[in-house]
Short mmCIF file of C-alpha atoms and ligand atoms in Angstrom, two decimals:
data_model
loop_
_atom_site.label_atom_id
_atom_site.label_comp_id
_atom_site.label_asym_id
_atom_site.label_seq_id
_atom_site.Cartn_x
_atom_site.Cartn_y
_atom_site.Cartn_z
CA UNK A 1 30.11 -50.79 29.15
CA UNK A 2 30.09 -49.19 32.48
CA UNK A 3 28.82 -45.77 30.73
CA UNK A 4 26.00 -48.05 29.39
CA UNK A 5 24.97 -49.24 32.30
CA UNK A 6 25.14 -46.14 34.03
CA UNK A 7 22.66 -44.46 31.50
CA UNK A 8 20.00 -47.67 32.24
CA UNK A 9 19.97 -46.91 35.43
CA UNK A 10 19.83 -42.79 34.78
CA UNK A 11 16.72 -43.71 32.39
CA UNK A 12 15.09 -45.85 34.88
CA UNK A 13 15.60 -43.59 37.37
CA UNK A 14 13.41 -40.33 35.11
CA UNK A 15 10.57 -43.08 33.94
CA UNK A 16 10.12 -44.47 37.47
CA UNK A 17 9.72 -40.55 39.16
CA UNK A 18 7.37 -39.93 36.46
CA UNK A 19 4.21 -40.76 38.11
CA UNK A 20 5.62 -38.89 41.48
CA UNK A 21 5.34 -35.77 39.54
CA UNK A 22 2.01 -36.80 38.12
CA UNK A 23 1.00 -37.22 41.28
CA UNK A 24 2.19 -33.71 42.47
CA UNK A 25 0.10 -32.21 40.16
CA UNK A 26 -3.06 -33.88 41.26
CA UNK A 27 -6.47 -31.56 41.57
CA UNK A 28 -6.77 -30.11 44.84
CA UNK A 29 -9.19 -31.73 47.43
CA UNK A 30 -13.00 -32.04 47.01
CA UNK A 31 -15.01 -29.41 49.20
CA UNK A 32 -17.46 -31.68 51.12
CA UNK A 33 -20.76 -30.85 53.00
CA UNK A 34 -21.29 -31.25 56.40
CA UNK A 35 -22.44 -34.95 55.74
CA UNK A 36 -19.30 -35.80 54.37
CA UNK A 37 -20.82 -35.25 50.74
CA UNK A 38 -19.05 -33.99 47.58
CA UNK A 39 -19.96 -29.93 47.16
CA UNK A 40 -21.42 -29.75 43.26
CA UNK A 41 -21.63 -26.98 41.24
CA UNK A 42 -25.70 -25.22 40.27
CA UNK A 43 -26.67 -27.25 43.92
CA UNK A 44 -28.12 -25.02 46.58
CA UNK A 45 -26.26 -24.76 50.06
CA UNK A 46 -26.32 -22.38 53.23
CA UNK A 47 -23.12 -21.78 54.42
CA UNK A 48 -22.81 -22.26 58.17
CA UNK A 49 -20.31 -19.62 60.19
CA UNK A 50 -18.69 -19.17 62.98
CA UNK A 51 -16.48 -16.72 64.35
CA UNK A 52 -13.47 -18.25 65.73
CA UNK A 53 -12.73 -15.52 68.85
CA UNK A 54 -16.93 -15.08 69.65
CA UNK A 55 -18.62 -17.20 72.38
CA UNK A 56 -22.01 -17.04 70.12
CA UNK A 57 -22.79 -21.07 70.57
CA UNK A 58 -25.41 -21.12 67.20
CA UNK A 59 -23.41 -20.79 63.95
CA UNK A 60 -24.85 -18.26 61.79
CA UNK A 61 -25.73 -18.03 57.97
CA UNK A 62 -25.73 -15.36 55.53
CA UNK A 63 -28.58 -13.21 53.74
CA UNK A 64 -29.36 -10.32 51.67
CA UNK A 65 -30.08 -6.77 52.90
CA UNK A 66 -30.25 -3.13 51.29
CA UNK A 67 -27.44 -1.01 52.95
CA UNK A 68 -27.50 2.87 52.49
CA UNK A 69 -28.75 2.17 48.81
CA UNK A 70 -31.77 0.72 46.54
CA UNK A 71 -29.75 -2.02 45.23
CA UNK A 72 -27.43 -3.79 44.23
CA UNK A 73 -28.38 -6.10 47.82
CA UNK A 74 -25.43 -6.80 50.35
CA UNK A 75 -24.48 -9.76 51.84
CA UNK A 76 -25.27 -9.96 55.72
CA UNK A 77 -24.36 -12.81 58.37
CA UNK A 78 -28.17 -13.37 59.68
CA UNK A 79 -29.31 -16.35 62.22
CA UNK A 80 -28.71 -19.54 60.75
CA UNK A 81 -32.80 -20.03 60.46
CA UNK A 82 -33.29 -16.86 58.15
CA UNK A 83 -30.23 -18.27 56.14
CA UNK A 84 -30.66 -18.17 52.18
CA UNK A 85 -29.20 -20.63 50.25
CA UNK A 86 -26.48 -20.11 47.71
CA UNK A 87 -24.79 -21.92 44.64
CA UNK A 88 -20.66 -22.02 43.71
CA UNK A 89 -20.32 -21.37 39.95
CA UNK A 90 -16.37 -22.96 39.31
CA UNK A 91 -14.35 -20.46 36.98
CA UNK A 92 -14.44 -23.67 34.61
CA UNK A 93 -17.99 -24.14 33.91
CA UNK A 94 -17.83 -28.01 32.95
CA UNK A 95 -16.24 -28.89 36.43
CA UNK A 96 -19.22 -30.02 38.21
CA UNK A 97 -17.52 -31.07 41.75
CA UNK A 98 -16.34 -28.05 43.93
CA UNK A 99 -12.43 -28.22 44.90
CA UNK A 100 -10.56 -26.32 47.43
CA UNK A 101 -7.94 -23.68 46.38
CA UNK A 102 -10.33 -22.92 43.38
CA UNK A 103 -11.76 -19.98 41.69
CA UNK A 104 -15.50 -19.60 42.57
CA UNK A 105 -18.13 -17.15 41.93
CA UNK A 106 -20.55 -17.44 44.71
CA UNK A 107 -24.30 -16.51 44.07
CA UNK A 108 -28.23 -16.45 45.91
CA UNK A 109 -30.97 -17.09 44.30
CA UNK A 110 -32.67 -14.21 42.19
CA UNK A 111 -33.95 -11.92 44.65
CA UNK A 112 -37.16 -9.66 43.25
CA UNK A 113 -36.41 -6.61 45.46
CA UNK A 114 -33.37 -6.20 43.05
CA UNK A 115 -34.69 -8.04 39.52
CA UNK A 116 -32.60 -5.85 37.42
CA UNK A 117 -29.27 -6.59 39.42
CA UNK A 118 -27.57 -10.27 39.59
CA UNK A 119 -27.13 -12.15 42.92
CA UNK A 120 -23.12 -12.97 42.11
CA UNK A 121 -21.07 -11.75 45.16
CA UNK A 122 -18.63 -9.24 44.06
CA UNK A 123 -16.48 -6.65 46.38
CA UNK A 124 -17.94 -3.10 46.99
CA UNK A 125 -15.39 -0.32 48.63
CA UNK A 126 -15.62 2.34 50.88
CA UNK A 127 -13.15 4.65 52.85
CA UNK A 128 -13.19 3.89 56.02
CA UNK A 129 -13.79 6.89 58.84
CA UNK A 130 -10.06 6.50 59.72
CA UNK A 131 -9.30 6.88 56.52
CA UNK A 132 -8.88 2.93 55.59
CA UNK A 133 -10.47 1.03 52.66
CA UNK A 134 -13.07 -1.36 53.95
CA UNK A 135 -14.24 -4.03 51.31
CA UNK A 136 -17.50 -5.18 51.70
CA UNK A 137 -19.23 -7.97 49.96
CA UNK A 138 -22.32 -7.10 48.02
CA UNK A 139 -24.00 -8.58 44.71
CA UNK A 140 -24.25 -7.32 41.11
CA UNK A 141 -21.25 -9.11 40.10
CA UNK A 142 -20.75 -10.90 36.82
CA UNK A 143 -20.96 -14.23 36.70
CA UNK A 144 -17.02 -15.51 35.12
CA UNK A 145 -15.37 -12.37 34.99
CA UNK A 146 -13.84 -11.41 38.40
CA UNK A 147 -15.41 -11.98 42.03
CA UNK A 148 -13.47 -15.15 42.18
CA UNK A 149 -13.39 -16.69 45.81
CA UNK A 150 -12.23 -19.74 46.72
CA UNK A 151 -13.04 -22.24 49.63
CA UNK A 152 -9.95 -22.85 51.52
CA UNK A 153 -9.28 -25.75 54.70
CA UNK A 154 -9.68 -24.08 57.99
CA UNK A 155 -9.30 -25.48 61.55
CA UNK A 156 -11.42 -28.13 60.70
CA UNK A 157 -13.81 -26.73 58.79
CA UNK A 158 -13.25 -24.31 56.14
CA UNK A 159 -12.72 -20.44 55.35
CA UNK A 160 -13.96 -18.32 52.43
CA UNK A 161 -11.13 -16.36 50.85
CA UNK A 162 -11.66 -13.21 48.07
CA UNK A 163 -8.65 -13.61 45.18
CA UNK A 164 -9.09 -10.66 42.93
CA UNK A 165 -7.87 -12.65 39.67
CA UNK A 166 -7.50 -16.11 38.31
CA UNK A 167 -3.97 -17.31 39.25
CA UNK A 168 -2.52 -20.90 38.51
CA UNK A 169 0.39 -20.62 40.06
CA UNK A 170 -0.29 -17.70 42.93
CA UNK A 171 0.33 -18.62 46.51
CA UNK A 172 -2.43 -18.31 49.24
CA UNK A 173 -1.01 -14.79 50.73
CA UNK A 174 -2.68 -13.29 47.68
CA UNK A 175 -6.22 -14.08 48.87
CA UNK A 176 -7.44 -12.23 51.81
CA UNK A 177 -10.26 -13.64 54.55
CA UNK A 178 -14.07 -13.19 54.63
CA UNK A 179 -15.11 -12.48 57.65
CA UNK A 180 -17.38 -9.76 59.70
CA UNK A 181 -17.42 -5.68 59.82
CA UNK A 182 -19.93 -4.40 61.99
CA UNK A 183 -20.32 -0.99 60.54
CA UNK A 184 -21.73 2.51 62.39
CA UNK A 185 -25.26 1.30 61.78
CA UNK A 186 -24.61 -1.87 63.35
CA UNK A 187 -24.94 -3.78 60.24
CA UNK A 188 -23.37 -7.40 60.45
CA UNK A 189 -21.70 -6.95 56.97
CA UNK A 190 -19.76 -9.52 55.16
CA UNK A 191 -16.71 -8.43 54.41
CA UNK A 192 -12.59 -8.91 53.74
CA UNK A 193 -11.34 -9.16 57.15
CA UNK A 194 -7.44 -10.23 59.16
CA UNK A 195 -10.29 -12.72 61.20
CA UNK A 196 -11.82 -15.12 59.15
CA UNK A 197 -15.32 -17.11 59.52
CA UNK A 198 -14.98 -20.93 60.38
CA UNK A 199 -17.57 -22.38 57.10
CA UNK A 200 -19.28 -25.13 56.83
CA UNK A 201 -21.49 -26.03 53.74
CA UNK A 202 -24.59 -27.95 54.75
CA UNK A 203 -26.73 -28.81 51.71
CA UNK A 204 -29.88 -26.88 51.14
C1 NAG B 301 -34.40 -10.63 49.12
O1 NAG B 301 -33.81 -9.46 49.61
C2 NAG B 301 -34.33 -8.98 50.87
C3 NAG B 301 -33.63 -7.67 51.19
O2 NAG B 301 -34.13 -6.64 50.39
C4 NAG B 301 -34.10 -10.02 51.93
O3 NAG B 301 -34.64 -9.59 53.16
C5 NAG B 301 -34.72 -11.35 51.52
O4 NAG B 301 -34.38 -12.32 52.47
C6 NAG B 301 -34.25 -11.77 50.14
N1 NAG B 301 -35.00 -12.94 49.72
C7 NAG B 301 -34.52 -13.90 48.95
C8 NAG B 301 -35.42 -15.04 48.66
O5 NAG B 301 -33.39 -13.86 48.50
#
């Protein structure tokens, strides 16, 4: 009797922590724009930065340029007012509400200085004088095959991370920070930096 009673309560114990585990597995939070709106996929944005450790007051935005070659274009932090707008394309294409902690390929706009070349941010690398790999972002990606970023929650705000493959289970720490390298040139490049912008997303 007492074994009985013991395995009622056991039983009741698994089916009532089955929606906390449901729960646990819930989709990560929805990306909003700086009204407080849901971010949606094919929707054009600018993407607001700032640098957390520079006294610049205006945020900036980002915008294409030709560095040291004809194409594919690069991806430089301009003033906010010469800011192009950009859409996220979610690694599942029928998701049509962006989430944080998600893969993302980011893209412009078709650009007609580079027709032949696609507008999806992907990584370009050089070696650094010092002998260090610097990893700039540039365009000519493919759209659902790689150049996944995600949006991540940052002080307030958010941060743009670069995660070199889809990964269900993979921790943060495998993502590394977009932020600024000012190169020789003095090129404001976007690039994979320790420092990483503060984003917002304000709809286009
Ligand atoms: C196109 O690319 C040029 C750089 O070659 C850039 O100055 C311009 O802002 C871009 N325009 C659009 C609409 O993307």
């Amino acid at each position: 009797m007492k074994t009985t009673l013991l395995a009622f309560v056991l039983l009741f114990a698994v089916i009532s922590s089955q929606p906390l585990l449901g729960a646990a597995e819930a989709s990560p939070d929805q990306v909003v724009d700086t009204s407080g709106k849901v971010v949606r996929a094919g929707v054009n944005y600018n993407i607001l930065l700032s640098m957390p450790y520079s006294n610049c007051r205006s945020p900036q935005g980002l915008g294409l340029s030709k560095i040291g070659k004809s194409c594919p274009l690069d991806v430089v932090v301009v003033d906010r007012y010469h800011s192009l707008p950009l859409r996220f394309v979610p690694v599942n294409p029928k998701k049509g509400v962006i989430r944080v902690s998600t893969d993302l390929n980011i893209m412009f706009p078709p650009n007609i200085t580079c027709p032949h070349h696609s507008t999806v941010w992907k990584l370009d690398h050089f070696q650094g004088s010092k002998g260090h790999l610097l990893s700039f972002v540039s365009t000519g990606g493919v759209k659902g095959s790689g150049n996944w970023f995600k949006i991540e929650k940052y002080g307030g705000a958010y941060k743009l991370v670069y995660c070199p493959s889809v990964c269900h289970s993979c921790k943060h720490d495998e993502c590394e920070n977009v932020g600024m390298f000012v190169d020789e040139k003095g090129n404001h490049r976007l690039a994979l930096s320790a420092v990483p912008f503060q984003v917002k997303i304000l709809k286009d």
